[in-house]
Coordinates of C-alpha atoms and ligand atoms in Angstrom, one line a residue:
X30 CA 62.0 56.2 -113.1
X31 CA 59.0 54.7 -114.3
X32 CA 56.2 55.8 -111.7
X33 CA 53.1 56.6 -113.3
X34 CA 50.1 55.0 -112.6
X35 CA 47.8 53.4 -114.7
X36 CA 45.3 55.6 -114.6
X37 CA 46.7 58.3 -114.6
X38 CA 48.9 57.4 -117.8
X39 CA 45.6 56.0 -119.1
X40 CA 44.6 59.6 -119.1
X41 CA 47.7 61.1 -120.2
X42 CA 48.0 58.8 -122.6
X43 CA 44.6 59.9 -124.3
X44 CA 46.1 63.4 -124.1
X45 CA 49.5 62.1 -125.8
X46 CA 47.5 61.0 -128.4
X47 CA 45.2 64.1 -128.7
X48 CA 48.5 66.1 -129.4
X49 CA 48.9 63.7 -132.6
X50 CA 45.6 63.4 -134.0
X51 CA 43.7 66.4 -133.0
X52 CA 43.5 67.9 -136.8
X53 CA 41.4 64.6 -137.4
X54 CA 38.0 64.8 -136.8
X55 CA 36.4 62.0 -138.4
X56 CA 34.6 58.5 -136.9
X57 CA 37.4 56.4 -136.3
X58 CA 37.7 52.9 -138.2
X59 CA 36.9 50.1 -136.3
X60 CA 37.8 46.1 -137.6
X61 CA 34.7 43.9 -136.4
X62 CA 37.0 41.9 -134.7
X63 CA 37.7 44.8 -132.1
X64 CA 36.4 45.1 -128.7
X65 CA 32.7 46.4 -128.9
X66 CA 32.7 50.0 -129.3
X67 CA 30.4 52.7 -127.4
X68 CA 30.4 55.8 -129.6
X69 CA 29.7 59.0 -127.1
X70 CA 27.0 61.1 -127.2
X71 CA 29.0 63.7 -128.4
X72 CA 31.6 63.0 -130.9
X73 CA 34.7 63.0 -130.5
X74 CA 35.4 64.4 -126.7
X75 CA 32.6 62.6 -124.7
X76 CA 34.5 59.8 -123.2
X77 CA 37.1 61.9 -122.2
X78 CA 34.7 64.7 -120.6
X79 CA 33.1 61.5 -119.0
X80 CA 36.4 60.0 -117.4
X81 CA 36.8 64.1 -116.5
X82 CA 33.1 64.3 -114.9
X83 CA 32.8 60.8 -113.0
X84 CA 37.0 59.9 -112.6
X85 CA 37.4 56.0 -112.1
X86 CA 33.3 55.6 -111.8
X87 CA 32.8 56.3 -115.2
X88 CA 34.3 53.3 -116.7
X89 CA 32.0 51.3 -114.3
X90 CA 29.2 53.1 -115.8
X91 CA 29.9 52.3 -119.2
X92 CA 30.3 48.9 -118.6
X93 CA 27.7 48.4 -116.5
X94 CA 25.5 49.2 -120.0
X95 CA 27.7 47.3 -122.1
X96 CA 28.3 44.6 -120.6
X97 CA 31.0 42.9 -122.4
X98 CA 34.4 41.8 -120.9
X99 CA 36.1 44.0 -122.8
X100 CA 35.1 47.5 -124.9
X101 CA 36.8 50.4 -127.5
X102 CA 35.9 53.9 -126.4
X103 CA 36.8 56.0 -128.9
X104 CA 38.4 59.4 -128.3
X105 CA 40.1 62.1 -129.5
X106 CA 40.1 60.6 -133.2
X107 CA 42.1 57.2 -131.6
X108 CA 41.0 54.5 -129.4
X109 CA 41.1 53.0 -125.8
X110 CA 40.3 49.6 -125.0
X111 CA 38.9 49.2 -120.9
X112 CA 39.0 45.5 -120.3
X113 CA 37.2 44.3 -117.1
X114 CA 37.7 41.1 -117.0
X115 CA 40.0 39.0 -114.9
X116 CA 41.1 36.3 -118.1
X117 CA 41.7 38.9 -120.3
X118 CA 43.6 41.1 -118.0
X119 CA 46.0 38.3 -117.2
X120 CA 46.4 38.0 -120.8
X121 CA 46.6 41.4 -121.9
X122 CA 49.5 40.9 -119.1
X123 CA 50.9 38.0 -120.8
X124 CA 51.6 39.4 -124.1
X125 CA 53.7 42.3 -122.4
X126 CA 56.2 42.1 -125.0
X127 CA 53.6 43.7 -127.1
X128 CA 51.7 45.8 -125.0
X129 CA 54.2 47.8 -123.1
X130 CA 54.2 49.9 -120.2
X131 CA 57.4 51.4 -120.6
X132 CA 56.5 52.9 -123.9
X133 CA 53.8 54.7 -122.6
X134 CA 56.1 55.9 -120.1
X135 CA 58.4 57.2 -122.1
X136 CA 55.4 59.2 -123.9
X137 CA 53.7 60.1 -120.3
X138 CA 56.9 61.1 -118.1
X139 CA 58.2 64.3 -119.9
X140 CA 54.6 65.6 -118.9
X141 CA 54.7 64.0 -115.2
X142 CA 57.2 66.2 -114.3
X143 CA 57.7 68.9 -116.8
X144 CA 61.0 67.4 -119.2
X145 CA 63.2 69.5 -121.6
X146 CA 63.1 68.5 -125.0
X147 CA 66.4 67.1 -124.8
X148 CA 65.7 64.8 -122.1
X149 CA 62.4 64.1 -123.7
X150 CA 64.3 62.8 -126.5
X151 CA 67.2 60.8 -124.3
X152 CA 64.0 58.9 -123.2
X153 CA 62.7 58.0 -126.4
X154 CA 65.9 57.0 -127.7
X155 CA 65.1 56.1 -131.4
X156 CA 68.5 54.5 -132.0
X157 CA 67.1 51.7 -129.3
X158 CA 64.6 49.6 -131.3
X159 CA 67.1 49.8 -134.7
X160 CA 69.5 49.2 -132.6
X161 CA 68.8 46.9 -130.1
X162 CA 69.8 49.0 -127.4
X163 CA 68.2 49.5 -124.1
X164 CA 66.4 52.5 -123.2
X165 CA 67.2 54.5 -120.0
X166 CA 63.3 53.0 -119.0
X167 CA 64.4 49.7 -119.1
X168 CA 67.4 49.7 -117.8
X169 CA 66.3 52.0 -114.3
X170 CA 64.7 48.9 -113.5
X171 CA 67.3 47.1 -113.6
X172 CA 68.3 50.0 -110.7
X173 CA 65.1 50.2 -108.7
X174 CA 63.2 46.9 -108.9
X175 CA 66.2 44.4 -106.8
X176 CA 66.6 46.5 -104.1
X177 CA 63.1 46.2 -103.6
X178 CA 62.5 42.7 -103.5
X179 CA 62.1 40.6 -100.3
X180 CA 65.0 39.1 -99.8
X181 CA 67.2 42.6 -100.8
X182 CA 65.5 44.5 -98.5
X183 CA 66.7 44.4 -95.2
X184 CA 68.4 47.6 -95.1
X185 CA 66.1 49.7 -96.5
X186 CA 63.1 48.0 -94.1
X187 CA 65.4 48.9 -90.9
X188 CA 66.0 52.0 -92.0
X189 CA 62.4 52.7 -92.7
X190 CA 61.0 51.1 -89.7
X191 CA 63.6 53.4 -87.8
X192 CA 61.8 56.3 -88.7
X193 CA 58.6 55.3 -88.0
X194 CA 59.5 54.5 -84.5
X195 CA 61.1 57.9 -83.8
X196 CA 58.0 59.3 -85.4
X197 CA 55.5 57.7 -83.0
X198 CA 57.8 57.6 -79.5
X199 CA 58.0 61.6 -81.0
X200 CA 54.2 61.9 -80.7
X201 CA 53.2 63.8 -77.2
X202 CA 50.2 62.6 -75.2
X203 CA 46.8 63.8 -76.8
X204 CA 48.3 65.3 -79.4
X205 CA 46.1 65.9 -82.1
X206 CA 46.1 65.8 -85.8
X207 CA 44.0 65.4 -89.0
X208 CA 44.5 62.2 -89.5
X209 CA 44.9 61.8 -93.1
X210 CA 47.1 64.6 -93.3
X211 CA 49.1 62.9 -90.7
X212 CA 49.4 59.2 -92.1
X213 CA 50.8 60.4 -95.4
X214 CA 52.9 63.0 -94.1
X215 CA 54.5 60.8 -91.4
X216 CA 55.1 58.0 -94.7
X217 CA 56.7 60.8 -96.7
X218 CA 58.9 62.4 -94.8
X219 CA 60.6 59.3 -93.3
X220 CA 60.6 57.7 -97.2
X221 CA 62.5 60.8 -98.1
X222 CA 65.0 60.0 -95.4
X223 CA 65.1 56.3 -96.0
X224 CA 66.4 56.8 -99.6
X225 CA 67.8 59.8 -100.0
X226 CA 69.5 60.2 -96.9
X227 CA 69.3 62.9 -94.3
X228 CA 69.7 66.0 -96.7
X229 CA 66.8 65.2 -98.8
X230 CA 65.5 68.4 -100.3
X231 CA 62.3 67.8 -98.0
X232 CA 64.6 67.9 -94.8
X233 CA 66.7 70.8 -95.3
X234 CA 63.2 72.6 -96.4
X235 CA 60.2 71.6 -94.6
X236 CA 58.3 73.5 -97.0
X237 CA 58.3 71.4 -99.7
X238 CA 56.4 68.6 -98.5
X239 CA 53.7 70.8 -99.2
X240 CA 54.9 71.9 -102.4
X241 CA 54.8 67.8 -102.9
X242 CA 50.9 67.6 -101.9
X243 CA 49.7 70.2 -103.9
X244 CA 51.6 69.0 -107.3
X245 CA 50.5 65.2 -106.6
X246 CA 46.7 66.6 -106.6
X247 CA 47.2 68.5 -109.4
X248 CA 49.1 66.0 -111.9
X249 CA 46.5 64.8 -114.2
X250 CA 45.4 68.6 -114.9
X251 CA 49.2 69.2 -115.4
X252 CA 50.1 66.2 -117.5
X253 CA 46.9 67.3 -119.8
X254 CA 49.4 70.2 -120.6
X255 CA 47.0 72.6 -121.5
X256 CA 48.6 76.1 -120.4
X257 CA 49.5 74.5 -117.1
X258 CA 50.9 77.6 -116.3
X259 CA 47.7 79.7 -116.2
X260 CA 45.4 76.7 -115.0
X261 CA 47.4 74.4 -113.2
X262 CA 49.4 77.5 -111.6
X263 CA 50.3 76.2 -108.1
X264 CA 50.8 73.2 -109.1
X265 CA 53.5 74.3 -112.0
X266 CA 55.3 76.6 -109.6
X267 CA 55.4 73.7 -106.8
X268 CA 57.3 71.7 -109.1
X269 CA 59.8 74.1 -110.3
X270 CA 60.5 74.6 -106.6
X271 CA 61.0 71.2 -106.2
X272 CA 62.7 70.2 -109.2
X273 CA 65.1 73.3 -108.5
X274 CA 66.0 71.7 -104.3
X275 CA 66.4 68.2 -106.4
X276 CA 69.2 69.8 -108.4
X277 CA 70.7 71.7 -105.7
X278 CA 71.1 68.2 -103.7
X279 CA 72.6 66.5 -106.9
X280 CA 75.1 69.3 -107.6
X281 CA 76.0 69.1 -103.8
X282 CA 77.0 65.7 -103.8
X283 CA 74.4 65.0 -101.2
X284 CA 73.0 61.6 -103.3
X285 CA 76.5 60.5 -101.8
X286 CA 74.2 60.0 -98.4
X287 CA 71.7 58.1 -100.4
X288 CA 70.4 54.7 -100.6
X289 CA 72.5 52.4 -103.3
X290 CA 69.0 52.7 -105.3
X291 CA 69.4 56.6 -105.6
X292 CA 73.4 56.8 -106.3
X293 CA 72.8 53.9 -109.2
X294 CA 70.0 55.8 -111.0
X295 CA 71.4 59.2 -110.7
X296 CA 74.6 57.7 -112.3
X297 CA 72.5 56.0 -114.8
X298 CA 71.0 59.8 -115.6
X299 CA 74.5 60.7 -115.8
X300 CA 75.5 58.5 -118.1
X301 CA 72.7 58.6 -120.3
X302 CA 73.3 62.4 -120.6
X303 CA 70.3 63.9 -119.1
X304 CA 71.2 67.3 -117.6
X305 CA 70.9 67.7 -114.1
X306 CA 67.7 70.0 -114.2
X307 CA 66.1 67.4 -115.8
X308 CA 67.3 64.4 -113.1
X309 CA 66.1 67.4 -110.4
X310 CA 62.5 66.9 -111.6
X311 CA 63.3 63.0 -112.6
X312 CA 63.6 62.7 -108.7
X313 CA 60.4 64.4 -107.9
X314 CA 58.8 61.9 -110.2
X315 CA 60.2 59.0 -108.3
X316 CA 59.3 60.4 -104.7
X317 CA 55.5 59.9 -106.4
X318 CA 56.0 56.6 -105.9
X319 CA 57.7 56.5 -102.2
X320 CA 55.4 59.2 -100.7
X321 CA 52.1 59.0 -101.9
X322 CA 50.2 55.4 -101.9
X323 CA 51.3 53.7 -98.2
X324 CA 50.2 56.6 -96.2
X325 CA 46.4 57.1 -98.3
X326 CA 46.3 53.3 -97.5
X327 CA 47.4 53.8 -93.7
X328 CA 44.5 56.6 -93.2
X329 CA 41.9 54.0 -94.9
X330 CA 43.3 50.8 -92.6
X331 CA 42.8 53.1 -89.2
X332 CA 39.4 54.7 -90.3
X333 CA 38.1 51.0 -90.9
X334 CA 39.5 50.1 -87.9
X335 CA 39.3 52.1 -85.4
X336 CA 35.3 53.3 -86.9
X337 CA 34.6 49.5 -85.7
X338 CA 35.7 48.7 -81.9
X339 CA 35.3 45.3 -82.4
X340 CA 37.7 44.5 -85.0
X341 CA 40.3 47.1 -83.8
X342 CA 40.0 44.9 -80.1
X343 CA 40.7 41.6 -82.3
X344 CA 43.2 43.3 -84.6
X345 CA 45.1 44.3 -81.2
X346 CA 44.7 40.8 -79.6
X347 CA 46.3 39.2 -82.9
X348 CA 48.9 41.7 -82.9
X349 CA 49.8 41.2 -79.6
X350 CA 49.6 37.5 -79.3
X351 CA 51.5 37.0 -82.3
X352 CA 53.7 40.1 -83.0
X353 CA 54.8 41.7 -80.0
X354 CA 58.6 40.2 -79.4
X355 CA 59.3 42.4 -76.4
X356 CA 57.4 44.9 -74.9
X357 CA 57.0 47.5 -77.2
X358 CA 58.5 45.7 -79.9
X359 CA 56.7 44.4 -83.1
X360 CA 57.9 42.3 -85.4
X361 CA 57.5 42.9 -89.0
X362 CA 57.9 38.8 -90.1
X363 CA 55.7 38.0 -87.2
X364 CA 53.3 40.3 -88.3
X365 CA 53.0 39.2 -92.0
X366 CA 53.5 35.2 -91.6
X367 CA 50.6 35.5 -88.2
X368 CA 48.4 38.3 -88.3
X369 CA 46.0 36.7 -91.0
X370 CA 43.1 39.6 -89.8
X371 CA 45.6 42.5 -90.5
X372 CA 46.5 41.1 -93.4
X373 CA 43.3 40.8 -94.8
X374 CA 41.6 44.2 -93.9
X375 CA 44.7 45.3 -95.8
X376 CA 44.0 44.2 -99.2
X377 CA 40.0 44.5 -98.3
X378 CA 41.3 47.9 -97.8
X379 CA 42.8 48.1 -101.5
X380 CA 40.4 46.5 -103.2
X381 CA 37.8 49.5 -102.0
X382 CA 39.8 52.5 -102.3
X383 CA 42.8 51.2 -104.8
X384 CA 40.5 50.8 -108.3
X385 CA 43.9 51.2 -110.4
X386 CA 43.4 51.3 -114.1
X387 CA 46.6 50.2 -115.6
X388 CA 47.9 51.1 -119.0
X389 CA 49.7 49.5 -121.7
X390 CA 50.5 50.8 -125.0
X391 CA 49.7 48.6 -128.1
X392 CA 53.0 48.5 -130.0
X393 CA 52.0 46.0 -132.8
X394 CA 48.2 44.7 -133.8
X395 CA 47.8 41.7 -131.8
X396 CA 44.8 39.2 -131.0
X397 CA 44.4 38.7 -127.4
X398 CA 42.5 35.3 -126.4
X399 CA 41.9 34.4 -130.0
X400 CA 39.2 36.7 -130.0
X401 CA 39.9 40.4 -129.7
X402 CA 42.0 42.8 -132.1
X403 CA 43.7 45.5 -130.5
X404 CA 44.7 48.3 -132.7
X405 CA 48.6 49.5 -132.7
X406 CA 48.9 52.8 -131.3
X407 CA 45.7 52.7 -129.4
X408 CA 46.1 52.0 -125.4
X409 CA 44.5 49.2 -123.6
X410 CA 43.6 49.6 -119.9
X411 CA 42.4 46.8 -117.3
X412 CA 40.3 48.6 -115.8
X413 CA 40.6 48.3 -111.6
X414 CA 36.7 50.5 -110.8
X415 CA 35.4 47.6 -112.6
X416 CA 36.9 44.5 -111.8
X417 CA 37.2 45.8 -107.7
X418 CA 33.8 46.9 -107.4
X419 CA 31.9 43.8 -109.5
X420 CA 29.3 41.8 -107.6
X421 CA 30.1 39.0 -110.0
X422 CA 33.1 38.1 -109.2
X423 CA 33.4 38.9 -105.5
X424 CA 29.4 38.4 -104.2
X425 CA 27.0 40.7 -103.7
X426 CA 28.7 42.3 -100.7
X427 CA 31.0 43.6 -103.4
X428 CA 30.4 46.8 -101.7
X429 CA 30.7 46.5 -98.0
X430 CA 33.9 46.3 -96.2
X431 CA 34.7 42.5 -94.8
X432 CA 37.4 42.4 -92.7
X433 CA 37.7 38.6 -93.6
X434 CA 37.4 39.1 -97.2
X435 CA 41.0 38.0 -97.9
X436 CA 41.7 35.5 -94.8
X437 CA 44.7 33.7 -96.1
X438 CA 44.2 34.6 -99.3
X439 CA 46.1 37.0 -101.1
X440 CA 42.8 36.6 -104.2
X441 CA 40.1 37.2 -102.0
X442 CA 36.6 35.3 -102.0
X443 CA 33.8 35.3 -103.6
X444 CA 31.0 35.2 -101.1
X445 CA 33.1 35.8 -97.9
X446 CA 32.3 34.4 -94.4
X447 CA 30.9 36.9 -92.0
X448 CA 33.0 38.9 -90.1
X449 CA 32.6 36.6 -86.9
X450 CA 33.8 33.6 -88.5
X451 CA 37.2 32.4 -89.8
X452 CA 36.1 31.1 -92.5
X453 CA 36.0 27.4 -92.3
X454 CA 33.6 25.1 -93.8
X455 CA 32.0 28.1 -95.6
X456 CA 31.2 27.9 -99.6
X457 CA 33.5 30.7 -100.5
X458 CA 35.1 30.4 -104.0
X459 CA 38.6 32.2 -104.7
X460 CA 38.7 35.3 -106.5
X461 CA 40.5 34.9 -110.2
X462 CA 44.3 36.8 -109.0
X463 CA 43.8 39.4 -111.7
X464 CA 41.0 40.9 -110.1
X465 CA 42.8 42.2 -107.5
X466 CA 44.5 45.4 -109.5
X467 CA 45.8 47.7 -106.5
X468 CA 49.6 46.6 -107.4
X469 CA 48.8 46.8 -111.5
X470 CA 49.8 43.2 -112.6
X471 CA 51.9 41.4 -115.1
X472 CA 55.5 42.8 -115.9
X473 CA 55.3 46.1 -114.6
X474 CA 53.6 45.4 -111.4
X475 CA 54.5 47.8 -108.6
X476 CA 58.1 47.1 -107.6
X477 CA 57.4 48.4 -104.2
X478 CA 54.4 46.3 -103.2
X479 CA 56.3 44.4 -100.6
X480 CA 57.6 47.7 -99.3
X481 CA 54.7 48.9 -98.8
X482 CA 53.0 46.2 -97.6
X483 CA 56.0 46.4 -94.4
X484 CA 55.1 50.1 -94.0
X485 CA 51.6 49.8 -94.0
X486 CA 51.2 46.8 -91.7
X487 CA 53.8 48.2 -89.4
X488 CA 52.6 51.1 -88.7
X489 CA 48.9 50.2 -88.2
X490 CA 49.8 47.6 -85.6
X491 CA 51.7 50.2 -83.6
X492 CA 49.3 52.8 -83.8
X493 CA 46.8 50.3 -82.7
X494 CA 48.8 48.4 -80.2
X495 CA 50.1 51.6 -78.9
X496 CA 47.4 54.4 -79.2
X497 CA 43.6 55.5 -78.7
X498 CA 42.4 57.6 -81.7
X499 CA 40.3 60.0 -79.1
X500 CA 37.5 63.2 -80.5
X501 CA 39.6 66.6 -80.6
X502 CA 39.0 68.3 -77.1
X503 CA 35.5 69.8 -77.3
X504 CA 34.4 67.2 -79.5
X505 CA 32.0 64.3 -78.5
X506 CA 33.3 62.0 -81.3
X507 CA 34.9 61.4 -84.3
X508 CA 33.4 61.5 -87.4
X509 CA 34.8 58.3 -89.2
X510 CA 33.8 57.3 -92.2
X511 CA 34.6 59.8 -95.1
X512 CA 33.4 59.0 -98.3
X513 CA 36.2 57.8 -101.5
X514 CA 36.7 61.1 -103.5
X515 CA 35.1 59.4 -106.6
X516 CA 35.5 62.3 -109.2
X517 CA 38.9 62.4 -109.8
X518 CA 41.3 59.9 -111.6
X519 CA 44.0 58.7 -108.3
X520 CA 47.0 58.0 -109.1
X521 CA 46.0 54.2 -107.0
X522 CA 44.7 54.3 -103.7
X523 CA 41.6 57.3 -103.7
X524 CA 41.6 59.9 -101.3
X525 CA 38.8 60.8 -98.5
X526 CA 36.7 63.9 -99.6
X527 CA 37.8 65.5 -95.9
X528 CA 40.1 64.8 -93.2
X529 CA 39.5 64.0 -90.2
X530 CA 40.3 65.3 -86.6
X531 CA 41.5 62.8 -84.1
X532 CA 43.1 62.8 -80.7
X533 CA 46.2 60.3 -79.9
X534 CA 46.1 59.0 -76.7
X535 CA 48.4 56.7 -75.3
X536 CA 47.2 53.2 -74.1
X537 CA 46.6 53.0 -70.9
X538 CA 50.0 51.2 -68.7
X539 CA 51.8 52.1 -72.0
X540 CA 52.3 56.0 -71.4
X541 CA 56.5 55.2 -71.1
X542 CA 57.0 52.4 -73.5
X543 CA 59.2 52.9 -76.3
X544 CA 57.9 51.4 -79.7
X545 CA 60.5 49.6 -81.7
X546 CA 59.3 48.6 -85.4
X547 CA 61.6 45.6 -86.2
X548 CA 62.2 43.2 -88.5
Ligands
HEM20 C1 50.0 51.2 -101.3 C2 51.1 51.5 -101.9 C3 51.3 51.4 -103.4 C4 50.4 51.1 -104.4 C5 48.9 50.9 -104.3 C6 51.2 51.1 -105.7 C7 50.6 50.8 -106.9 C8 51.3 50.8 -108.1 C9 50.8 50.5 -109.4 C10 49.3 50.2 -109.7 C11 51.8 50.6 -110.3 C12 51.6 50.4 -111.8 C13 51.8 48.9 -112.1 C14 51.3 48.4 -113.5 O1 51.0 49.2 -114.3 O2 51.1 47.2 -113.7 C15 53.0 51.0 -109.6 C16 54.2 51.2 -110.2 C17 55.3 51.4 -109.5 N1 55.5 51.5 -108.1 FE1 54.0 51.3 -106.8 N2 52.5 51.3 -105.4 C18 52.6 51.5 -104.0 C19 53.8 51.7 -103.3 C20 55.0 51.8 -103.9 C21 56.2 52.0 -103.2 C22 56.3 52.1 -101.6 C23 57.3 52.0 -104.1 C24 58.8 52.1 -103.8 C25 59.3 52.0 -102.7 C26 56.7 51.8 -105.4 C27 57.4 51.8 -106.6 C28 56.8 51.7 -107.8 C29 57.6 51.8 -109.1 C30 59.1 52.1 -109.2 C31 56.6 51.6 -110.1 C32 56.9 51.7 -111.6 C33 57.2 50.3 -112.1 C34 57.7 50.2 -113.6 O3 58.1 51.2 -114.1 O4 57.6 49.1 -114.2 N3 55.3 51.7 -105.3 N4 52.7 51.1 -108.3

């Protein structure tokens, strides 16, 4: 149930908070043992039309003048602490039992996705912490997070890599799409299938893919909650529609179809009470997390790609000298344990367009690395814009996509070799692990990594092995390269600020071979 981003619940969270405290309109207190703080130029609201104005850049801004590994910005009367540094980050992630993610979930989700009161409260469940019991948060991972990991995953892999396959024999010969629109459309609709089954709301109405896109741009305006109805209007609407198919498939027993995952955490719903408009727009919540992040990260792989003939000509000769079982057949395990180059422009990938902030409410006053207070109530963030993007810690290409960056190395390097050697004999240092923030970290770290990681990887090696991305007809080439859509807060991985139009060709001697995805 949990699937809210860091930074977007960083957000949220600053507007939970606002709900609370905005009658108070004083400086707030600050122990000198707190993180340095940066007052705004104007009181009270600056930060947060800051983060507004500049999204995930503005954190990098700040810090960039403060230049300490970790700061309090206060807003809204309360604090946030952005930490930027690898140490602390790993052991802000330590003391989990302290700073919690779920807790800021269970403040953040009833805005996600629009709760009743009632359910609102079901999540909160004040009896728990008297009573020891466990929260419906807690215990839904208990239902989503095994199914997920490596060794559980078989089914769900097969079924997923089934769809993709139908997907790309189903392409015609230079067909063409907008790419972007394409990579996360073809992820979402075969997600939807793969766990909940082939009368998922999105199947029996096409229409509400599109419903999906247009509420997953709009969330953070949404969650804000301020008349979402008048402001957020398309948005609001696309998520009653959604919500309302949810419930239609629960009350006709279509999660009966589902993947194990599904069937245990609607009963879990069930059991906990929650009425079944509520699970409707529960379910839209989750889909966030199934639909949205391994297609963005598909576009970003192909554009770096296929924008530098070189490396897409290397990327296909280590697919196909290492992956390719039969023709036309790739092999997931083949691809992950030998194709070291994919591998790497994957999380180089990431770590430019996937700056994740990740959030963690402060549930008692603690001291992190004997040095820094943290406040209860206040929410600390490790900040991904800063720790992704810092020359310090990963050279002074820190900007500049290197394909080799993370050459068996799931860290990265500081000081990378250049992208016509392997790597050996070179001075590179590894990256400190928390650095790399696209998957969050600690406790809560995304369930689905390895998931994704299958989807992604699969599908960019049989677009490549099997396609040329040609120009439109009419069109002398295509314009690769879009820039990271900067100004707002992602949910992870950032989107392009346009689309682009492509061609799909198939490879030449390839026109009849049928692509199999497989294990
Ligand atoms: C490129 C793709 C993806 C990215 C970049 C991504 C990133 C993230 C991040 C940053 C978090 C928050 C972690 C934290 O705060 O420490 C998260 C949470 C989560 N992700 Fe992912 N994710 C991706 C794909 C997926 C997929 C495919 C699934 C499911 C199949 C998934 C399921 C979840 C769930 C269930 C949570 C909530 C965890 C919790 O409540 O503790 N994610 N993800």
């Amino acid at each position: 149930m949990a699937i809210i981003s860091g930074s977007v619940a960083g957000v949220l969270a600053l507007a939970v908070v606002a709900g609370a405290l905005i009658s108070y309109f004083g400086r707030i207190q600050v122990d000198s043992r707190e993180p340095p703080v940066v007052h705004p130029k104007i009181p009270f609201i600056g930060h947060l039309i800051g983060m507004i104005r500049h999204g995930p850049l503005y954190f990098t801004q700040v810090s960039s003048k403060v230049k300490a590994p970790i700061f309090t910005l206060p807003v809204l009367g309360n604090r946030t602490y952005v930490c930027g540094s690898p140490a602390l980050t790993a052991a802000i992630q330590r003391a989990s039992a302290t700073l919690d993610f779920d807790e800021l979930i269970v403040h953040a989700m009833p805005r996600f996705v629009g709760l009743s009161k009632e359910a609102a409260e079901i999540l909160k469940d004040p009896t728990a912490t008297t009573e020891g019991s466990r929260r419906v948060v807690e215990m839904a991972h208990s239902v989503i997070n095994p199914p997920l990991q490596p060794q559980n995953m078989e089914d769900l892999t097969m079924k997923q890599l089934k769809n993709f396959s139908d997907y790309f024999n189903g392409i015609r010969n230079d067909q063409e799409f907008k790419l972007y629109h394409m990579a996360t459309r073809a992820v979402a609709f075969a997600s939807m299938d793969t766990f909940y089954g082939p009368k998922n709301p999105f199947k029996l109405n096409n229409d509400l893919m599109e419903d999906f896109f247009v509420w997953e741009t709009d969330v953070v305006p949404y969650m804000v909650g301020f008349f979402p109805s008048i402001f957020v209007r398309k948005a609001t609407q696309a998520l009653s529609r959604m919500g309302k198919s949810f419930e239609e498939y629960i009350n006709n027993g279509h999660v009966k179809e589902a993947h194990a995952l599904i069937q245990s955490r609607q009963a879990l719903h069930e059991d906990a009470g929650i009425s079944i408009p509520d699970q409707g727009r529960l379910e839209v919540g989750l889909s966030l997390a199934f639909n949205v992040n391994a297609g963005i990260t598909t576009f970003w792989i192909l554009d770096n790609i296929y924008s530098r003939p070189e490396l897409l000509e290397e990327i296909r000769r280590e697919v196909r000298e290492n992956a390719i079982t039969a023709p036309g057949t790739i092999s997931y395990a083949k691809l992950k344990d030998s194709c070291h180059l994919l591998a790497s422009v994957y999380r180089e990938t990431m770590r430019i367009n996937a700056p994740m902030n990740t959030a963690r409410w402060v549930k008692e006053d603690i001291v992190i690395a004997d040095t820094y207070l943290l406040r209860k109530g206040s929410v600390v963030q490790a900040a991904g814009g800063i720790m992704h993007w810092d020359p310090e810690l990963w050279g002074e290409d820190v900007h500049s996509f290197n394909p080799r960056r993370f050459w068996g190395t799931q860290s990265g390097l500081k000081n990378p070799p250049a992208s016509d050697q392997k790597g050996e004999g070179k001075t590179s240092q590894q990256v400190h692990a928390a650095a790399f923030r696209a998957f969050g970290g600690g406790a809560s770290m995304c369930p689905g990594r390895f998931f994704a990681q299958m989807e992604i990887m699969s599908l960019v090696a049989v677009v490549v092995s099997g396609f040329d991305i040609l120009p439109p007809q009419g069109k002398e080439k295509v314009d690769w390269n879009p820039a990271r859509d900067d100004t707002k807060f992602p949910f992870a991985v950032s989107k392009p600020v346009r689309d682009i139009d492509v061609r799909f060709r198939r490879r030449e001697g390839m026109e009849d071979l049928e692509w199999k995805l497989d294990l």
